[in-house]
Coordinates of C-alpha atoms (C1' of nucleotides) in Angstrom, one line a residue:
Chain A
M1 CA -5.0 14.1 13.6
K2 CA -2.0 13.0 15.6
Q3 CA -2.3 16.2 17.6
S4 CA -6.0 15.5 18.4
I5 CA -5.1 12.1 19.8
K6 CA -2.2 13.7 21.7
D7 CA -4.5 16.3 23.3
M8 CA -7.1 13.7 24.1
V9 CA -4.5 11.5 25.9
A10 CA -2.9 14.4 27.7
Q11 CA -6.3 15.4 29.0
A12 CA -7.1 11.9 30.0
L13 CA -3.9 11.7 32.0
S14 CA -4.6 14.8 34.0
K15 CA -8.2 13.8 34.7
A16 CA -6.9 10.4 35.8
F17 CA -4.5 12.0 38.2
Q18 CA -7.1 14.3 39.6
A19 CA -9.4 11.4 40.1
G20 CA -6.6 9.7 42.1
D21 CA -6.2 6.8 39.6
L22 CA -2.6 7.7 38.9
T23 CA 0.1 8.2 41.6
S24 CA 2.3 10.7 39.8
D25 CA 1.6 13.7 37.6
D26 CA 5.1 13.5 36.1
F27 CA 3.8 12.6 32.6
P28 CA 6.1 11.9 29.6
D29 CA 5.8 13.4 26.2
I30 CA 3.1 11.7 24.2
T31 CA 4.2 10.4 20.9
V32 CA 1.7 9.2 18.4
D33 CA 2.8 6.6 15.8
E34 CA 1.2 5.1 12.8
P35 CA 1.3 1.3 13.2
R36 CA 2.4 -0.7 10.2
I37 CA -0.2 -3.3 10.6
E38 CA -3.8 -2.5 9.9
A39 CA -5.1 -4.6 12.8
Q40 CA -3.2 -2.3 15.2
G41 CA -5.3 0.7 14.2
D42 CA -4.7 3.9 12.5
L43 CA -2.7 5.5 15.3
S44 CA -1.2 4.2 18.5
V45 CA 0.3 5.6 21.6
N46 CA 3.0 3.9 23.8
T47 CA 2.5 6.3 26.7
A48 CA 1.3 3.6 29.1
M49 CA 4.6 1.6 28.7
V50 CA 6.8 4.6 29.1
M51 CA 5.0 5.6 32.3
A52 CA 5.0 2.2 33.8
K53 CA 8.2 2.6 35.9
N54 CA 7.2 6.0 37.2
Q55 CA 3.7 5.1 38.1
K56 CA 4.7 1.7 39.6
M57 CA 1.9 0.1 37.7
S58 CA 1.7 -2.4 34.8
P59 CA 1.5 -0.8 31.4
R60 CA -1.8 -2.5 30.6
K61 CA -3.4 -1.2 33.8
I62 CA -2.3 2.4 33.0
A63 CA -3.7 2.0 29.5
D64 CA -7.0 0.9 31.1
I65 CA -7.0 4.0 33.2
I66 CA -6.2 6.3 30.3
L67 CA -9.1 4.9 28.3
K68 CA -11.4 5.2 31.2
H69 CA -10.8 8.9 31.3
L70 CA -10.7 9.5 27.5
D71 CA -13.1 12.0 26.1
D72 CA -13.9 12.1 22.4
P73 CA -16.3 15.0 21.9
Q74 CA -16.3 14.9 18.1
S75 CA -16.4 11.1 18.1
I76 CA -13.5 10.9 15.6
V77 CA -12.4 7.6 17.2
E78 CA -14.4 4.6 16.2
K79 CA -12.8 2.1 18.5
T80 CA -9.9 1.7 20.9
D81 CA -7.9 -1.2 21.9
I82 CA -5.1 -2.2 24.3
A83 CA -2.7 -4.5 22.7
G84 CA 0.7 -6.1 23.1
P85 CA 2.7 -5.0 26.1
G86 CA 0.5 -1.9 26.5
F87 CA 0.0 0.0 23.3
I88 CA -3.2 1.9 23.0
N89 CA -4.5 1.6 19.5
F90 CA -7.0 4.1 18.0
F91 CA -9.2 3.1 15.1
M92 CA -10.3 6.4 13.6
H93 CA -13.7 7.0 12.0
P94 CA -13.2 7.6 8.2
K95 CA -14.9 11.0 8.6
A96 CA -12.1 12.0 10.9
Y97 CA -9.9 12.4 7.9
H98 CA -12.3 14.3 5.7
P99 CA -11.1 17.8 6.8
V100 CA -7.7 16.9 5.3
V101 CA -9.2 17.1 1.8
H102 CA -10.5 20.6 2.5
T103 CA -7.1 21.6 3.9
V104 CA -5.3 20.6 0.8
H105 CA -7.6 22.7 -1.3
E106 CA -7.5 25.7 1.0
Q107 CA -3.8 25.7 1.2
N108 CA -3.3 24.7 -2.4
E109 CA 0.3 24.8 -3.5
R110 CA 1.2 25.8 0.0
Y111 CA -0.1 22.5 1.4
G112 CA 2.8 20.9 3.2
A113 CA 4.8 24.2 3.6
S114 CA 5.9 25.2 7.0
D115 CA 7.6 28.0 8.8
M116 CA 10.2 25.9 10.6
G117 CA 13.0 27.8 8.9
T118 CA 11.6 31.2 9.2
G119 CA 14.4 33.7 9.8
I120 CA 17.2 31.3 9.0
R121 CA 19.3 32.4 6.2
T122 CA 20.7 29.3 4.5
Q123 CA 23.1 28.8 1.7
V124 CA 23.3 25.6 -0.3
E125 CA 26.4 25.3 -2.4
F126 CA 26.6 22.5 -4.9
V127 CA 28.1 21.1 -8.0
S128 CA 31.0 23.6 -7.9
A129 CA 32.9 21.5 -10.5
N130 CA 36.1 22.8 -11.8
P131 CA 35.6 24.5 -15.2
T132 CA 38.1 22.1 -16.8
G133 CA 35.7 19.7 -18.4
P134 CA 32.0 18.9 -18.9
L135 CA 29.9 17.7 -16.0
H136 CA 29.5 13.9 -15.6
V137 CA 26.7 11.9 -14.0
G138 CA 28.2 12.2 -10.6
H139 CA 27.9 16.0 -10.8
G140 CA 24.4 15.4 -12.0
R141 CA 23.5 13.6 -8.8
G142 CA 25.0 16.3 -6.7
A143 CA 23.1 18.9 -8.7
A144 CA 19.8 17.1 -8.3
V145 CA 20.3 16.7 -4.5
G146 CA 21.5 20.2 -4.0
D147 CA 18.8 21.8 -6.0
S148 CA 16.1 19.6 -4.4
V149 CA 17.3 20.3 -0.9
A150 CA 17.2 24.0 -1.7
R151 CA 13.6 23.7 -2.9
I152 CA 12.6 21.8 0.1
L153 CA 14.2 24.2 2.6
R154 CA 12.5 27.1 0.8
F155 CA 9.2 25.3 1.2
C156 CA 10.0 24.9 4.9
G157 CA 10.3 28.6 5.2
Y158 CA 14.1 29.0 5.1
D159 CA 15.6 31.9 3.3
V160 CA 17.7 30.0 0.8
Q161 CA 20.4 31.1 -1.6
T162 CA 22.0 28.6 -4.0
E163 CA 25.6 29.0 -5.1
Y164 CA 28.1 27.5 -7.4
Y165 CA 31.8 28.0 -6.4
I166 CA 34.0 28.4 -9.4
N167 CA 37.5 27.0 -8.9
D168 CA 39.1 29.4 -11.3
S169 CA 42.4 30.3 -9.7
G170 CA 45.8 29.4 -10.9
R171 CA 46.8 25.8 -11.3
Q172 CA 44.1 23.7 -12.7
I173 CA 43.2 26.5 -15.1
N174 CA 46.8 26.6 -16.2
T175 CA 46.7 22.8 -16.9
L176 CA 43.6 23.3 -18.9
G177 CA 45.2 26.1 -20.9
R178 CA 48.3 24.0 -21.5
S179 CA 46.1 21.0 -22.7
V180 CA 44.3 23.1 -25.2
Y181 CA 47.5 24.8 -26.3
L182 CA 49.2 21.6 -27.0
R183 CA 46.2 20.3 -29.0
Y184 CA 46.4 23.6 -30.9
L185 CA 50.0 23.1 -31.7
E186 CA 49.1 19.6 -33.0
K187 CA 46.5 21.2 -35.2
T188 CA 49.1 23.5 -36.7
G189 CA 51.2 20.5 -37.7
Q190 CA 53.6 20.0 -34.8
T191 CA 54.1 16.5 -33.5
L192 CA 54.5 16.2 -29.8
T193 CA 53.8 13.6 -27.0
F194 CA 50.8 14.7 -25.1
P195 CA 51.6 14.6 -21.3
D196 CA 49.8 12.4 -18.9
D197 CA 49.0 15.3 -16.5
C198 CA 47.0 17.1 -19.2
Y199 CA 43.3 16.7 -20.0
K200 CA 42.7 14.2 -22.8
G201 CA 39.0 14.5 -23.6
D202 CA 37.7 15.2 -27.0
Y203 CA 36.3 18.5 -25.8
I204 CA 39.9 19.8 -25.5
V205 CA 40.5 19.1 -29.2
D206 CA 37.2 20.9 -29.9
L207 CA 38.3 23.9 -28.0
A208 CA 41.6 23.9 -29.9
D209 CA 39.6 23.9 -33.1
Q210 CA 37.6 26.9 -31.9
I211 CA 40.7 28.9 -31.1
L212 CA 42.2 28.0 -34.5
A213 CA 39.0 29.2 -36.1
R214 CA 39.0 32.4 -34.2
D215 CA 42.7 33.3 -34.0
G216 CA 44.2 31.3 -36.9
R217 CA 47.9 30.7 -36.4
A218 CA 48.4 33.9 -34.4
L219 CA 49.3 32.0 -31.2
L220 CA 52.4 30.6 -32.8
D221 CA 54.0 34.1 -32.8
M222 CA 53.6 34.4 -29.0
S223 CA 55.5 32.9 -26.2
D224 CA 54.2 29.6 -24.8
E225 CA 53.1 31.3 -21.7
E226 CA 51.0 33.8 -23.5
G227 CA 49.5 31.2 -25.7
I228 CA 48.6 29.0 -22.8
N229 CA 47.1 32.0 -21.1
I230 CA 44.9 32.8 -24.1
C231 CA 43.8 29.2 -24.3
A232 CA 43.1 29.0 -20.6
R233 CA 40.9 32.0 -20.5
F234 CA 39.0 30.9 -23.6
A235 CA 38.6 27.3 -22.5
A236 CA 37.5 28.2 -19.0
D237 CA 34.9 30.7 -20.1
S238 CA 33.6 28.3 -22.8
I239 CA 33.5 25.3 -20.5
L240 CA 31.8 27.3 -17.7
A241 CA 29.2 28.5 -20.2
D242 CA 28.6 24.9 -21.2
I243 CA 28.3 23.8 -17.6
A244 CA 25.7 26.5 -17.0
E245 CA 23.8 25.5 -20.1
D246 CA 23.9 21.8 -19.2
L247 CA 22.6 22.6 -15.7
K248 CA 19.9 24.8 -17.1
N249 CA 18.7 22.0 -19.3
F250 CA 18.7 19.8 -16.2
G251 CA 16.4 22.4 -14.5
V252 CA 19.1 23.7 -12.2
T253 CA 20.0 27.4 -12.0
F254 CA 22.0 29.2 -9.3
D255 CA 21.3 32.4 -7.4
Q256 CA 25.0 33.1 -7.4
W257 CA 28.2 32.1 -9.2
F258 CA 31.1 32.7 -6.9
S259 CA 34.6 33.0 -8.2
E260 CA 37.5 31.6 -6.2
Q261 CA 39.8 34.1 -8.0
S262 CA 37.8 37.0 -6.7
L263 CA 38.8 36.0 -3.1
Y264 CA 42.4 36.5 -4.1
D265 CA 41.7 39.7 -6.1
D266 CA 39.8 41.2 -3.1
G267 CA 42.6 40.2 -0.7
K268 CA 40.2 37.9 1.2
V269 CA 42.6 35.0 1.3
Q270 CA 45.4 37.2 2.6
E271 CA 43.1 38.7 5.1
A272 CA 41.9 35.3 6.4
M273 CA 45.5 34.1 6.7
E274 CA 46.6 37.2 8.7
R275 CA 43.7 36.9 11.0
L276 CA 44.5 33.2 11.7
K277 CA 48.1 34.0 12.2
S278 CA 47.4 36.6 14.8
N279 CA 45.1 34.0 16.4
K280 CA 48.0 31.6 16.5
T281 CA 45.7 29.2 14.7
V282 CA 48.1 29.3 11.8
Y283 CA 51.8 28.9 12.6
E284 CA 55.0 28.6 10.6
N285 CA 57.1 25.4 10.4
D286 CA 59.7 24.3 7.9
G287 CA 59.1 27.5 5.9
A288 CA 55.4 26.7 5.4
F289 CA 52.3 27.9 7.2
W290 CA 50.1 25.3 8.9
F291 CA 46.6 25.4 10.2
N292 CA 46.3 24.0 13.7
T293 CA 43.4 21.7 12.8
T294 CA 44.3 19.0 15.3
A295 CA 43.2 21.4 18.1
F296 CA 39.7 20.9 16.6
G297 CA 39.8 17.2 16.2
D298 CA 41.5 16.7 12.8
E299 CA 44.1 13.9 12.4
K300 CA 46.9 16.3 11.6
D301 CA 47.7 19.9 10.9
R302 CA 47.2 21.1 7.3
V303 CA 49.3 23.3 5.2
V304 CA 47.7 26.6 4.0
V305 CA 50.8 28.3 2.6
R306 CA 53.5 26.2 1.0
S307 CA 57.2 27.0 1.5
N308 CA 57.3 28.3 -2.0
G309 CA 54.8 30.9 -1.0
Q310 CA 51.8 29.5 -2.9
T311 CA 48.6 29.1 -1.0
T312 CA 46.9 25.8 -1.0
Y313 CA 43.3 25.1 -2.0
F314 CA 42.5 24.8 1.7
A315 CA 43.5 28.5 2.2
S316 CA 41.0 29.8 -0.3
D317 CA 38.4 27.5 1.1
I318 CA 38.9 28.9 4.6
A319 CA 38.5 32.4 3.1
Y320 CA 35.5 31.3 1.2
H321 CA 33.7 29.8 4.1
Q322 CA 34.5 32.8 6.3
N323 CA 33.0 34.9 3.6
K324 CA 29.9 32.9 3.6
F325 CA 29.3 33.6 7.2
A326 CA 30.3 37.2 6.6
R327 CA 27.5 37.5 4.0
G328 CA 25.1 36.8 6.8
F329 CA 24.2 33.1 6.4
N330 CA 23.3 31.3 9.6
Q331 CA 23.4 27.9 8.1
I332 CA 25.8 26.6 5.4
I333 CA 25.2 23.5 3.4
D334 CA 27.9 22.1 1.1
V335 CA 27.1 19.2 -1.3
W336 CA 30.3 17.2 -2.0
G337 CA 31.3 14.1 -3.7
A338 CA 31.9 11.3 -1.2
D339 CA 35.6 11.1 -2.2
H340 CA 36.0 14.5 -0.4
H341 CA 34.9 13.2 3.0
G342 CA 38.4 13.4 4.4
Y343 CA 38.0 17.2 4.0
I344 CA 35.2 17.6 6.5
P345 CA 37.2 17.7 9.8
R346 CA 39.5 20.4 8.5
M347 CA 36.5 22.5 7.2
K348 CA 34.8 22.1 10.6
A349 CA 38.0 23.1 12.2
C350 CA 38.1 26.2 10.0
I351 CA 34.5 27.1 10.9
S352 CA 35.2 26.7 14.6
A353 CA 38.5 28.7 14.5
S354 CA 36.7 31.5 12.7
G355 CA 34.4 31.8 15.7
H356 CA 31.4 30.1 14.3
D357 CA 29.5 27.0 15.4
S358 CA 30.5 24.0 13.3
N359 CA 26.9 22.7 13.8
D360 CA 25.8 25.5 11.4
F361 CA 27.9 23.8 8.7
H362 CA 26.5 20.7 7.1
V363 CA 28.1 18.6 4.4
I364 CA 26.0 16.4 2.3
L365 CA 28.2 13.7 1.0
V366 CA 26.8 12.3 -2.2
Q367 CA 28.0 8.8 -3.0
L368 CA 29.1 7.7 -6.5
V369 CA 26.8 6.8 -9.4
S370 CA 27.6 3.8 -11.4
L371 CA 26.2 4.0 -14.9
L372 CA 24.7 0.9 -16.4
R373 CA 23.3 0.1 -19.8
D374 CA 21.1 -2.9 -19.8
G375 CA 22.6 -3.9 -16.5
K376 CA 26.2 -3.7 -17.7
P377 CA 28.5 -1.0 -16.4
V378 CA 29.5 1.8 -18.7
A379 CA 33.2 2.7 -18.5
M380 CA 33.8 6.0 -16.8
T381 CA 37.4 7.1 -16.5
T382 CA 38.0 10.9 -16.5
R383 CA 41.7 10.4 -17.0
G384 CA 41.4 8.4 -20.1
G385 CA 38.9 10.9 -21.5
V386 CA 36.1 8.4 -21.8
F387 CA 33.1 9.3 -19.7
E388 CA 29.4 9.7 -19.9
T389 CA 28.6 13.3 -19.5
L390 CA 25.5 14.7 -17.7
K391 CA 24.5 16.2 -21.0
D392 CA 24.5 12.9 -22.8
V393 CA 22.5 11.3 -20.1
V394 CA 19.9 14.1 -20.0
D395 CA 19.7 14.1 -23.8
E396 CA 19.1 10.4 -23.8
V397 CA 16.7 9.8 -20.9
G398 CA 15.3 13.3 -20.3
S399 CA 15.7 15.6 -17.3
D400 CA 12.7 14.3 -15.4
A401 CA 13.8 10.7 -15.4
A402 CA 17.4 11.6 -14.6
R403 CA 16.4 13.8 -11.7
F404 CA 13.9 11.3 -10.3
I405 CA 16.4 8.5 -10.4
F406 CA 19.1 10.6 -8.8
L407 CA 16.7 11.3 -6.0
S408 CA 15.4 7.8 -5.6
R409 CA 18.0 6.8 -3.1
H410 CA 19.4 8.2 0.1
Y411 CA 22.4 10.2 -1.1
E412 CA 24.7 8.2 1.1
S413 CA 23.9 5.0 -0.8
Q414 CA 25.7 4.3 -4.0
L415 CA 23.4 4.6 -6.9
E416 CA 22.9 2.4 -9.9
F417 CA 21.6 4.3 -12.9
D418 CA 20.5 2.1 -15.7
L419 CA 20.1 4.1 -18.9
E420 CA 17.8 1.6 -20.6
L421 CA 15.6 1.5 -17.5
A422 CA 15.4 5.2 -17.3
K423 CA 14.1 5.4 -20.8
K424 CA 11.4 2.7 -20.4
K425 CA 7.9 3.9 -20.3
T426 CA 6.6 1.2 -18.0
N427 CA 6.1 0.3 -14.4
D428 CA 9.8 -0.4 -14.1
N429 CA 10.4 3.3 -14.4
P430 CA 9.2 5.1 -11.3
V431 CA 9.1 8.5 -12.9
F432 CA 6.4 7.5 -15.3
Y433 CA 4.5 5.7 -12.6
V434 CA 4.2 9.0 -10.6
Q435 CA 3.7 11.3 -13.6
Y436 CA 1.1 9.0 -14.9
V437 CA -1.1 9.7 -11.8
H438 CA -1.0 13.4 -12.6
A439 CA -1.9 12.8 -16.3
R440 CA -4.6 10.3 -15.4
I441 CA -6.3 12.7 -13.1
S442 CA -6.0 15.5 -15.7
S443 CA -7.7 13.1 -18.1
I444 CA -10.6 12.4 -15.7
L445 CA -11.0 16.1 -15.0
K446 CA -11.2 16.8 -18.7
K447 CA -13.8 14.1 -19.1
A448 CA -15.8 15.6 -16.3
A449 CA -15.7 18.9 -18.0
D450 CA -16.6 17.6 -21.4
E451 CA -19.3 15.1 -20.5
K452 CA -20.7 16.3 -17.2
N453 CA -20.0 20.0 -17.6
I454 CA -18.2 20.1 -14.3
H455 CA -15.6 22.9 -14.4
T456 CA -15.3 24.3 -10.9
F457 CA -14.8 22.7 -7.6
E458 CA -16.0 24.3 -4.4
R459 CA -16.0 23.0 -0.9
N460 CA -18.9 20.6 -0.4
D461 CA -18.9 18.9 2.9
E462 CA -21.8 16.7 2.1
A463 CA -20.0 15.3 -1.0
V464 CA -16.8 14.8 0.8
S465 CA -18.6 13.0 3.6
L466 CA -19.5 10.3 1.1
L467 CA -15.8 9.3 0.7
L468 CA -16.0 6.2 2.9
E469 CA -14.4 3.5 0.7
S470 CA -11.3 2.1 2.3
E471 CA -9.3 3.1 -0.7
E472 CA -10.5 6.6 -0.3
T473 CA -9.7 6.7 3.4
G474 CA -6.3 5.3 2.5
L475 CA -5.7 8.1 0.0
I476 CA -6.8 10.8 2.4
K477 CA -4.6 9.4 5.1
A478 CA -1.7 9.6 2.7
L479 CA -2.5 13.2 1.9
A480 CA -2.6 13.9 5.7
R481 CA 1.0 12.5 6.0
Y482 CA 2.4 14.9 3.4
P483 CA 3.3 17.8 5.6
E484 CA 5.1 15.5 8.0
V485 CA 7.1 14.0 5.1
I486 CA 8.2 17.4 4.0
E487 CA 9.2 18.4 7.5
T488 CA 11.3 15.3 7.9
A489 CA 12.9 15.7 4.5
G490 CA 13.7 19.3 5.3
K491 CA 15.1 18.6 8.8
N492 CA 17.3 15.8 7.5
L493 CA 18.0 17.2 4.1
E494 CA 16.7 14.1 2.5
P495 CA 14.8 14.5 -0.8
H496 CA 14.4 10.8 -1.3
R497 CA 11.7 10.7 1.4
I498 CA 9.6 12.7 -1.0
T499 CA 10.4 10.4 -3.8
Y500 CA 9.2 7.4 -1.8
Y501 CA 6.2 9.2 -0.6
L502 CA 5.1 10.0 -4.1
M503 CA 5.5 6.4 -5.2
N504 CA 3.4 5.3 -2.3
L505 CA 0.7 7.9 -3.0
S506 CA 0.8 6.9 -6.7
S507 CA 0.3 3.3 -5.9
L508 CA -2.7 4.1 -3.7
F509 CA -4.2 6.2 -6.4
H510 CA -3.7 3.6 -9.2
A511 CA -5.3 1.0 -7.0
Y512 CA -8.3 3.3 -6.3
Y513 CA -8.6 4.1 -10.0
N514 CA -8.8 0.5 -10.9
K515 CA -11.4 -0.4 -8.3
H516 CA -13.7 2.6 -8.3
K517 CA -15.1 4.9 -10.9
V518 CA -14.7 8.6 -10.2
L519 CA -17.4 9.7 -12.6
T520 CA -20.6 7.9 -11.5
D521 CA -24.3 8.3 -11.9
D522 CA -24.5 9.8 -8.4
P523 CA -23.7 13.5 -8.9
L524 CA -22.9 14.1 -5.2
L525 CA -20.6 11.1 -5.0
T526 CA -18.9 12.2 -8.2
T527 CA -18.4 15.7 -6.8
G528 CA -16.8 14.2 -3.7
R529 CA -14.5 11.9 -5.7
L530 CA -13.5 14.6 -8.1
Y531 CA -12.7 16.8 -5.2
L532 CA -10.5 14.1 -3.7
I533 CA -8.5 13.3 -6.8
L534 CA -8.0 16.9 -7.5
A535 CA -6.4 17.1 -4.0
V536 CA -4.2 14.1 -4.9
Q537 CA -3.2 15.8 -8.1
K538 CA -2.2 18.9 -6.3
V539 CA 0.0 17.0 -3.8
I540 CA 1.6 15.0 -6.6
K541 CA 2.4 18.1 -8.5
N542 CA 3.7 19.8 -5.4
G543 CA 6.0 16.9 -4.5
L544 CA 7.3 16.6 -8.0
S545 CA 8.1 20.3 -8.0
L546 CA 10.2 19.9 -4.9
L547 CA 12.2 17.2 -6.8
G548 CA 12.4 19.5 -9.9
V549 CA 10.3 17.1 -12.0
S550 CA 7.5 18.2 -14.2
A551 CA 3.9 17.1 -13.8
P552 CA 2.5 16.5 -17.3
E553 CA -1.2 17.0 -18.1
H554 CA -1.1 14.0 -20.5
M555 CA 1.4 11.5 -21.5
Chain B
rG1 C1' 47.7 0.8 9.7
rC2 C1' 44.1 5.0 10.8
rG3 C1' 39.4 7.4 9.5
rC4 C1' 34.5 7.9 6.9
rC5 C1' 30.4 5.5 4.3
rU6 C1' 27.8 1.0 3.3
rG7 C1' 26.0 -4.2 4.5
rU8 C1' 18.0 -5.7 5.0
rA9 C1' 14.2 -10.9 -0.1
rG10 C1' 17.6 -13.7 -6.2
rC11 C1' 18.5 -8.0 -7.9
rU12 C1' 17.9 -2.5 -6.6
rC13 C1' 16.6 -0.2 -2.2
rA14 C1' 13.0 2.0 1.9
rG15 C1' 12.3 1.5 7.0
rU16 C1' 8.1 7.1 10.4
rU17 C1' 14.7 8.9 14.3
rG18 C1' 14.0 2.8 20.0
rG19 C1' 8.0 0.2 19.1
rA20 C1' 4.1 -4.7 18.1
rU21 C1' 4.0 -10.1 13.2
rA22 C1' 10.6 -6.2 9.0
rG23 C1' 8.3 -3.4 3.7
rA24 C1' 8.3 -1.6 -1.8
rG25 C1' 9.8 -2.1 -6.8
rC26 C1' 12.1 -5.4 -10.3
rA27 C1' 12.8 -10.5 -11.7
rA28 C1' 9.5 -15.5 -11.2
rC29 C1' 4.6 -17.6 -11.3
rG30 C1' -1.1 -17.1 -11.8
rG31 C1' -5.1 -13.6 -13.1
rA32 C1' -7.9 -8.6 -14.9
rC33 C1' -8.6 -4.4 -20.9
rU34 C1' -16.7 -3.6 -23.9
rU35 C1' -13.2 1.0 -18.9
rC36 C1' -12.4 8.0 -16.3
rU37 C1' -5.3 6.4 -20.4
rA38 C1' -3.4 -1.7 -19.3
rA39 C1' 2.6 3.6 -19.0
rU40 C1' -2.4 0.4 -14.7
rC41 C1' -4.4 -3.2 -11.2
rC42 C1' -5.2 -8.0 -8.2
rG43 C1' -3.0 -12.5 -6.2
rU44 C1' 1.2 -16.2 -5.0
rA45 C1' 6.1 -16.9 -3.5
rG46 C1' 10.5 -14.9 -1.5
rG47 C1' 14.3 -13.0 5.2
rU48 C1' 19.3 -15.8 10.7
rC49 C1' 18.2 -7.4 8.9
rG50 C1' 26.9 -9.2 7.7
rU51 C1' 28.5 -11.9 12.6
rA52 C1' 28.9 -11.9 18.1
rC53 C1' 28.2 -9.7 22.6
rG54 C1' 26.0 -5.5 25.2
rU55 C1' 22.3 -1.3 26.7
rU56 C1' 16.2 -2.0 28.2
rC57 C1' 9.9 -3.3 29.0
rG58 C1' 11.4 -3.6 23.5
rA59 C1' 17.0 -3.2 18.8
rG60 C1' 17.0 -3.4 11.5
rU61 C1' 17.6 1.3 14.3
rC62 C1' 21.8 2.8 20.0
rG63 C1' 27.2 1.0 22.0
rU64 C1' 31.6 -2.3 21.6
rA65 C1' 34.5 -5.9 18.8
rC66 C1' 35.1 -8.5 14.4
rC67 C1' 33.9 -9.8 8.9
rA68 C1' 33.1 -8.0 3.8
rG69 C1' 32.8 -4.0 0.0
rG70 C1' 33.6 1.3 -1.4
rC71 C1' 36.3 5.8 -0.5
rG72 C1' 39.9 8.9 1.8
rC73 C1' 44.5 9.6 4.4
rG74 C1' 50.4 15.1 -0.1
rC75 C1' 53.9 21.6 1.2
rC76 C1' 47.7 18.0 -4.8
rA77 C1' 43.1 20.2 -6.6

RNA sequence: GCGCCUGUAGCUCAGUUGGAUAGAGCAACGGACUUCUAAUCCGUAGGUCGUACGUUCGAGUCGUACCAGGCGCGCCA
């Protein structure tokens, strides 16, 4: 639709120039907007204003000239108007939108898909929580965002791989093992003071119980180191399995689980360090090795190998991101918690120093989630061992509601997640509002089948041409916008645009439903309306699937 | 102190990448169920877009400074 207007205006411009009405043929790009206000038409063009300086004419006069030369062979434009400082407003004929309904049906679940990412291999890495404890709601938001971004990019034609990076090397795993080991010792009757730097959650005690059940008191005959080791391996495996399970119940699975330890085992970290040393990007000072990140805009240089010989987390991250590019990805997307934002400059530095374009590396910083119950904050301290896990939330409100709410805000906004609200089955809860549209339409289709014996839907131009109510035109216009919404969401990595779109489309549908009957006495009109709502249903289902939310047949 | 993010209706948030008279949901108030699902709809009310300059035909959107909140600034992960 926008393209048609664009072509028409472009043609008018060149005709006007040939006729001598314009002084310059240096024309700007024509952008077509949808005005917010109905009185300003369906589409508008600001070209006349943009051209004013160049043509040395007033915008309104240029607008006049454009309209004079405008051809509309298919008469899709009902009326035009010059308004304000020089906008040209187009009021489209309702029938101009009818082809959209056919397009939705023809393209089906591919409606809205594009090829803008064709040939671009993209990796989306998200969650990547340490296997030292269960996922909490913050991880849930990251999971929802990462998973949805991956789905959207795939739909936009990108070749996408999702990945979970497992921080399973040395230290934190050791702390985990020690925590479980100490709880184990307590279970066997020893009294001890539990250190502050150990994990205090109940799940640690559970893990100690499990080891006790499996190995009995056998660990008491070993050295502490050995005992800690056994506890560490058992606990990490067990927790990682739980994490995978929780994510699966949340509708999130990964193409790849990537172990940090494997980078050490395969010598990749060592390799990366040697390469950077020979580059002079990494240099020695005070017995430690430093990455020259300031040369790439960071505030200060960062240590990669400490003077005691141990590598830092940054070192393995460098190797990891080099490895990502080595695996052939052209574009790398990391989803991080907002508290890691200070890490971005050094990662960009590492990408650049490794000979890649730091513009191919995107970080989605997901802001914190504050969990509420009936409007009051739920305490969430990881250190103290009291927190709301993702599993608890998903068990309580369901995966659909949780995902939809996580994706109902821009990821850079802090999010308030009210548990009671998420469980409500009313208008307050946007998930049900959207899913209800899908269920309602299913219900109408069922009734059409049962009572009117209508089972199949084939293209019927005559029936669709009867869709002239303003609510119908509004719905079709919304359907027409969908591909553009997907494209913007993909380009900006912003799933919430789809969430908002779906709520808007749902609102239009509910209003239509309340005002007009779909199943009428007029068979042709009924056919047209069924065809329309079926298209709406397809788009709703499609959009929900990009968010990872189900589309129920009945509720 | 430095850096990043945020600041829009009473509350929670959008805002088509610089367009016209700034939107939605919730809360408040008033209406609509003999119905294809009332888990819905219709209406009313609600604003100095944190503040001040600047950029231009035009600023919620871009720039600078300040104010407020959150987060980050280790040879931690």
